[in-house]
Short mmCIF file of C-alpha atoms in Angstrom, two decimals:
data_model
loop_
_atom_site.label_atom_id
_atom_site.label_comp_id
_atom_site.label_asym_id
_atom_site.label_seq_id
_atom_site.Cartn_x
_atom_site.Cartn_y
_atom_site.Cartn_z
CA MET A 1 36.56 12.29 -6.84
CA ALA A 2 34.23 15.29 -7.41
CA LYS A 3 35.60 15.84 -10.64
CA LYS A 4 36.02 12.32 -11.56
CA ASN A 5 32.03 11.78 -10.59
CA THR A 6 30.85 14.84 -12.54
CA VAL A 7 29.01 12.72 -15.37
CA LEU A 8 27.32 11.10 -12.76
CA TYR A 9 26.12 14.25 -10.69
CA LEU A 10 25.00 16.19 -14.38
CA MET A 11 23.00 12.52 -14.86
CA LEU A 12 20.76 13.24 -11.78
CA ILE A 13 19.62 16.63 -12.79
CA PRO A 14 16.86 15.54 -14.87
CA GLY A 15 15.63 13.81 -12.11
CA ILE A 16 15.85 16.54 -9.87
CA LEU A 17 14.42 19.03 -11.98
CA LEU A 18 11.42 16.75 -12.30
CA THR A 19 11.13 16.41 -8.24
CA PHE A 20 11.11 20.10 -7.74
CA ILE A 21 8.58 20.42 -10.58
CA PHE A 22 6.23 18.06 -9.70
CA ASN A 23 6.93 17.32 -5.95
CA TYR A 24 8.08 20.29 -4.32
CA LEU A 25 6.46 23.73 -6.46
CA PRO A 26 3.05 22.36 -6.42
CA MET A 27 3.30 22.40 -2.34
CA GLY A 28 2.59 26.21 -2.65
CA GLY A 29 -0.96 25.44 -3.70
CA LEU A 30 -1.20 23.75 0.01
CA ILE A 31 -2.15 27.67 0.90
CA ILE A 32 -5.62 26.59 -0.55
CA ALA A 33 -6.44 24.70 2.53
CA PHE A 34 -6.72 28.01 4.32
CA GLN A 35 -9.23 29.99 2.22
CA LYS A 36 -12.22 29.57 0.44
CA PHE A 37 -10.45 29.13 -2.84
CA LYS A 38 -12.30 30.72 -5.77
CA PRO A 39 -10.25 29.37 -9.18
CA TRP A 40 -11.31 33.05 -10.93
CA LEU A 41 -9.68 34.80 -7.86
CA GLY A 42 -6.12 32.78 -7.86
CA PHE A 43 -4.23 32.30 -4.65
CA THR A 44 -4.51 35.60 -3.94
CA GLY A 45 -7.46 36.68 -4.37
CA SER A 46 -9.66 34.26 -2.66
CA PRO A 47 -10.95 35.06 0.51
CA TRP A 48 -8.90 33.57 3.98
CA VAL A 49 -10.92 31.16 6.16
CA GLY A 50 -7.88 30.04 8.22
CA TRP A 51 -8.80 26.99 9.92
CA ASP A 52 -12.47 26.74 9.39
CA ASN A 53 -11.75 24.23 6.21
CA PHE A 54 -10.42 22.07 8.80
CA ARG A 55 -12.55 22.27 11.82
CA LEU A 56 -15.82 21.69 8.39
CA MET A 57 -13.04 18.59 8.28
CA PHE A 58 -13.50 17.24 11.80
CA GLU A 59 -17.04 18.49 11.99
CA ARG A 60 -18.50 16.45 8.47
CA GLU A 61 -19.02 12.78 9.14
CA ASP A 62 -18.33 11.31 5.88
CA SER A 63 -14.51 12.65 6.49
CA LEU A 64 -14.05 10.83 9.73
CA GLN A 65 -15.90 8.05 8.23
CA VAL A 66 -13.34 7.89 5.19
CA ILE A 67 -10.48 8.49 7.72
CA GLY A 68 -11.94 5.53 9.71
CA ASN A 69 -11.53 3.44 6.28
CA THR A 70 -8.62 4.23 5.63
CA PHE A 71 -6.83 3.30 8.87
CA ALA A 72 -9.33 0.06 8.35
CA ILE A 73 -7.98 -1.06 4.51
CA ALA A 74 -4.70 0.29 4.96
CA GLY A 75 -3.88 -1.61 8.30
CA LEU A 76 -5.41 -4.87 6.74
CA LYS A 77 -3.25 -4.95 3.87
CA MET A 78 -0.17 -4.54 5.92
CA LEU A 79 -0.78 -6.66 8.08
CA SER A 80 -2.53 -9.26 4.75
CA ASN A 81 1.08 -8.26 2.49
CA LEU A 82 3.47 -9.08 5.40
CA VAL A 83 2.43 -12.30 6.78
CA VAL A 84 1.05 -13.63 3.14
CA PRO A 85 5.13 -13.07 1.81
CA ILE A 86 6.46 -14.79 4.62
CA VAL A 87 4.50 -17.95 4.48
CA PHE A 88 5.40 -18.53 0.82
CA ALA A 89 8.83 -17.62 0.81
CA LEU A 90 8.85 -20.10 3.65
CA LEU A 91 7.10 -22.78 1.37
CA LEU A 92 8.74 -22.02 -1.63
CA ASN A 93 12.25 -21.61 0.31
CA GLU A 94 11.22 -25.94 1.16
CA VAL A 95 10.85 -26.55 -3.02
CA ARG A 96 14.21 -28.31 -4.23
CA GLN A 97 13.46 -27.97 -7.83
CA MET A 98 15.04 -25.38 -9.04
CA PHE A 99 12.42 -25.17 -12.19
CA PHE A 100 9.70 -25.33 -11.06
CA LYS A 101 10.73 -22.85 -7.91
CA ARG A 102 11.69 -19.96 -10.45
CA ALA A 103 8.39 -20.51 -12.62
CA ILE A 104 6.29 -20.09 -9.83
CA GLN A 105 8.48 -16.95 -8.46
CA THR A 106 7.47 -15.38 -12.12
CA LEU A 107 3.57 -16.17 -12.02
CA VAL A 108 3.11 -14.62 -8.70
CA TYR A 109 5.45 -12.13 -9.78
CA LEU A 110 3.86 -10.58 -12.99
CA PRO A 111 0.77 -9.15 -11.30
CA HIS A 112 2.54 -6.63 -9.97
CA PHE A 113 3.16 -5.08 -13.69
CA LEU A 114 -0.27 -4.95 -14.23
CA SER A 115 -2.02 -1.58 -13.71
CA TRP A 116 -5.41 -1.56 -11.55
CA VAL A 117 -7.38 -0.13 -14.07
CA ILE A 118 -6.26 -3.77 -15.58
CA LEU A 119 -6.78 -5.42 -13.08
CA GLY A 120 -10.08 -3.86 -12.01
CA GLY A 121 -11.78 -4.33 -15.64
CA ILE A 122 -10.80 -8.25 -14.73
CA LEU A 123 -12.47 -7.96 -10.97
CA LEU A 124 -15.44 -6.04 -12.21
CA ASP A 125 -16.18 -8.76 -14.83
CA MET A 126 -15.37 -11.71 -12.63
CA LEU A 127 -17.12 -10.51 -9.59
CA SER A 128 -20.60 -8.66 -11.03
CA SER A 129 -23.56 -10.62 -10.81
CA GLN A 130 -23.48 -12.60 -13.61
CA GLY A 131 -19.65 -13.06 -13.33
CA LEU A 132 -17.14 -16.02 -13.10
CA ILE A 133 -17.81 -16.57 -9.51
CA ASN A 134 -21.30 -16.02 -9.11
CA GLY A 135 -22.36 -17.59 -12.27
CA MET A 136 -20.31 -20.44 -12.37
CA LEU A 137 -18.08 -21.53 -9.41
CA LEU A 138 -20.46 -20.26 -6.49
CA PRO A 139 -23.53 -22.82 -8.17
CA VAL A 140 -21.05 -25.57 -7.43
CA PHE A 141 -20.95 -25.35 -3.83
CA GLY A 142 -25.14 -25.06 -3.66
CA ILE A 143 -24.73 -21.02 -3.77
CA ASP A 144 -27.68 -19.92 -6.07
CA ARG A 145 -28.28 -16.41 -4.91
CA PRO A 146 -25.39 -14.08 -5.99
CA ILE A 147 -22.98 -12.68 -3.54
CA GLN A 148 -22.70 -8.52 -3.91
CA PHE A 149 -19.08 -8.34 -3.62
CA LEU A 150 -18.66 -4.68 -5.07
CA GLY A 151 -21.80 -3.58 -3.76
CA ASP A 152 -22.03 -4.94 -0.17
CA GLY A 153 -19.55 -2.59 1.73
CA ASN A 154 -18.31 -5.67 4.08
CA TRP A 155 -17.26 -8.13 1.14
CA PHE A 156 -15.71 -4.87 -0.39
CA ARG A 157 -13.00 -4.49 1.78
CA ALA A 158 -12.48 -7.84 1.54
CA VAL A 159 -12.14 -8.33 -2.17
CA VAL A 160 -10.02 -4.89 -2.24
CA VAL A 161 -7.69 -6.17 0.48
CA ALA A 162 -7.67 -9.69 -1.41
CA SER A 163 -6.71 -8.61 -4.58
CA ASP A 164 -4.10 -5.87 -3.35
CA THR A 165 -2.26 -9.04 -1.58
CA TRP A 166 -2.70 -11.09 -4.84
CA LYS A 167 -1.00 -8.21 -6.67
CA GLU A 168 1.96 -7.37 -4.42
CA PHE A 169 2.52 -10.68 -2.39
CA GLY A 170 4.98 -12.06 -5.22
CA PHE A 171 6.82 -8.80 -5.50
CA SER A 172 7.19 -8.65 -1.54
CA THR A 173 8.79 -12.02 -1.17
CA ILE A 174 11.60 -11.40 -3.11
CA VAL A 175 13.06 -9.50 -0.05
CA PHE A 176 12.29 -12.54 2.00
CA LEU A 177 13.69 -14.81 -0.48
CA ALA A 178 16.81 -13.04 -0.24
CA THR A 179 16.59 -13.27 3.42
CA LEU A 180 16.90 -17.33 3.76
CA ALA A 181 19.44 -17.18 0.63
CA GLY A 182 22.03 -15.51 3.14
CA ILE A 183 21.38 -18.25 6.18
CA ASN A 184 24.10 -20.24 6.50
CA PRO A 185 23.69 -23.91 5.16
CA ALA A 186 25.97 -24.79 8.10
CA TRP A 187 23.28 -24.42 10.47
CA TYR A 188 21.27 -26.69 8.50
CA GLU A 189 23.57 -29.62 8.14
CA ALA A 190 24.63 -28.88 12.04
CA ALA A 191 20.20 -29.16 12.64
CA GLU A 192 19.62 -32.16 10.78
CA VAL A 193 22.97 -34.06 12.43
CA ASP A 194 21.03 -33.12 15.86
CA GLY A 195 18.01 -34.94 14.44
CA ALA A 196 15.91 -31.68 13.72
CA SER A 197 13.18 -32.13 11.45
CA ARG A 198 12.42 -29.52 8.86
CA TRP A 199 9.63 -27.91 11.00
CA LYS A 200 11.77 -27.82 13.67
CA GLN A 201 14.89 -26.18 11.85
CA THR A 202 12.21 -23.90 10.56
CA LEU A 203 11.01 -22.91 13.56
CA HIS A 204 14.58 -22.68 15.28
CA ILE A 205 16.34 -21.26 12.63
CA THR A 206 14.77 -20.04 9.50
CA LEU A 207 12.23 -17.92 11.59
CA PRO A 208 15.10 -16.33 13.78
CA SER A 209 16.64 -15.03 10.95
CA MET A 210 13.82 -13.16 9.26
CA ILE A 211 13.19 -11.32 12.13
CA PRO A 212 15.38 -8.52 11.97
CA ILE A 213 14.17 -8.26 8.28
CA ILE A 214 10.31 -8.54 9.35
CA THR A 215 11.01 -5.93 11.53
CA VAL A 216 12.23 -3.48 9.43
CA VAL A 217 9.07 -4.53 6.84
CA GLY A 218 6.58 -4.14 9.15
CA THR A 219 7.76 -0.99 10.77
CA LEU A 220 8.33 1.21 7.37
CA SER A 221 5.37 -0.07 6.20
CA LEU A 222 3.61 2.27 9.26
CA GLY A 223 4.24 5.10 6.88
CA ASN A 224 1.94 4.09 4.82
CA ILE A 225 -0.42 3.68 7.07
CA LEU A 226 -2.84 6.52 5.45
CA ASN A 227 -1.95 5.24 1.75
CA ALA A 228 -4.84 2.69 1.05
CA GLY A 229 -4.34 2.41 -2.74
CA PHE A 230 -6.28 5.49 -4.43
CA ASP A 231 -5.62 3.53 -8.28
CA GLN A 232 -7.13 0.09 -6.85
CA ILE A 233 -10.45 1.95 -5.05
CA PHE A 234 -11.11 4.45 -7.51
CA ASN A 235 -11.57 1.44 -9.99
CA LEU A 236 -13.43 -0.51 -8.08
CA TYR A 237 -16.04 1.40 -6.01
CA ASN A 238 -19.31 2.70 -6.62
CA PRO A 239 -21.46 5.17 -3.97
CA LEU A 240 -22.88 1.50 -2.77
CA VAL A 241 -20.08 1.21 -0.90
CA TYR A 242 -19.01 4.37 0.48
CA ASP A 243 -19.91 3.71 3.71
CA LYS A 244 -16.98 1.09 4.06
CA GLY A 245 -14.76 1.61 1.04
CA ASP A 246 -14.23 5.51 0.42
CA ILE A 247 -10.49 6.60 1.61
CA ILE A 248 -9.14 9.80 1.94
CA ASP A 249 -7.61 9.69 -1.60
CA THR A 250 -10.97 9.16 -3.34
CA PHE A 251 -12.64 11.50 -0.83
CA VAL A 252 -10.29 14.44 -1.56
CA TYR A 253 -10.91 13.32 -5.27
CA ARG A 254 -14.71 14.00 -5.30
CA ILE A 255 -14.75 16.95 -2.59
CA GLY A 256 -12.19 19.24 -4.26
CA VAL A 257 -12.60 17.93 -8.22
CA LEU A 258 -15.43 16.60 -8.75
CA SER A 259 -17.36 18.66 -5.93
CA GLY A 260 -15.19 22.06 -6.48
CA GLN A 261 -14.76 22.43 -2.37
CA PHE A 262 -11.05 23.04 -3.19
CA GLY A 263 -10.48 23.96 0.25
CA LEU A 264 -11.99 21.22 2.25
CA GLY A 265 -10.31 18.99 0.02
CA THR A 266 -6.90 20.46 -0.17
CA ALA A 267 -7.07 20.18 4.08
CA VAL A 268 -8.01 16.76 3.83
CA GLY A 269 -5.39 16.09 1.49
CA LEU A 270 -2.80 18.56 4.27
CA PHE A 271 -4.32 16.51 7.20
CA LYS A 272 -3.09 13.04 5.75
CA SER A 273 0.13 14.47 4.51
CA PHE A 274 0.98 15.57 8.08
CA VAL A 275 0.02 12.25 9.80
CA GLY A 276 1.89 10.37 7.18
CA LEU A 277 5.19 12.60 7.79
CA VAL A 278 4.77 11.47 11.83
CA MET A 279 3.98 7.90 11.37
CA ILE A 280 7.62 7.57 8.78
CA VAL A 281 9.47 9.40 11.13
CA THR A 282 7.86 7.19 13.88
CA ALA A 283 8.45 4.01 11.37
CA TYR A 284 12.16 4.85 11.07
CA ARG A 285 13.04 5.61 14.65
CA LEU A 286 11.27 2.18 15.44
CA ALA A 287 13.22 0.46 12.77
CA TYR A 288 16.38 1.55 14.08
CA LYS A 289 15.37 0.92 17.70
CA LEU A 290 14.18 -2.81 17.28
CA ALA A 291 16.33 -3.64 14.16
CA ASN A 292 19.63 -0.83 14.04
CA TYR A 293 18.05 0.25 10.73
CA ARG A 294 19.01 3.58 8.92
CA ILE A 295 19.34 5.22 6.25
CA PHE A 296 20.66 7.93 6.83
#
């Protein structure tokens, strides 16, 4: 069997090498979190400071602020990206015209493939003071004063969550549509014979059948609780919304790369990775306990 699959094993080599080079080899740089790192001195010449960078991380007010922002934005995204695809899948499942159904599914699926560089530019134009929303749509409803969507922290969070949901819910819907396609049609036929309406069938057949996959998707998303979306935030935020929109990834970029505080930036990133590891392990344990889902 091993000889038969030799070619397949050889095909894995480029992927393994790329993973090692870009994911495992850079982990040696985590030593910077315990140093007052100076690029001209390198890893071996930079002075060792132990846990000072981690202590500084928790003493800085902006560090605690970005951790809270990350949890808040990621949590809202997780909730929205779970509820909206479920509701949309249920509604789309009721469409009987296959051409219309596939057309809608394709349209909501396409934004997933657009980068945040493109979408960020579009949103910046649409949500500016003279953009489409403030310049044309709001005056129709009698709102003459422009809303600072990207200049007010509370509005910024709403824009971030809403735009991320719009971009990703079509892709997430596929999982739930596949679950709906696997439900035994005989159950619906028996329910119709008993006089159950479409709402009753959804309530007593469709939703209970979706609970296992909802549990799996919901629990596994806990592993991304600290991934609030660097690409999206970086392309949309500005100093006016740092108090509500700055997250760990953008904070590490500003502190570590732009400000040259490499030790502090690495310490914050290492803290995020550690918490993410704990959340991923917890999520898989919950998925196994609640839905008997496991990879290994």
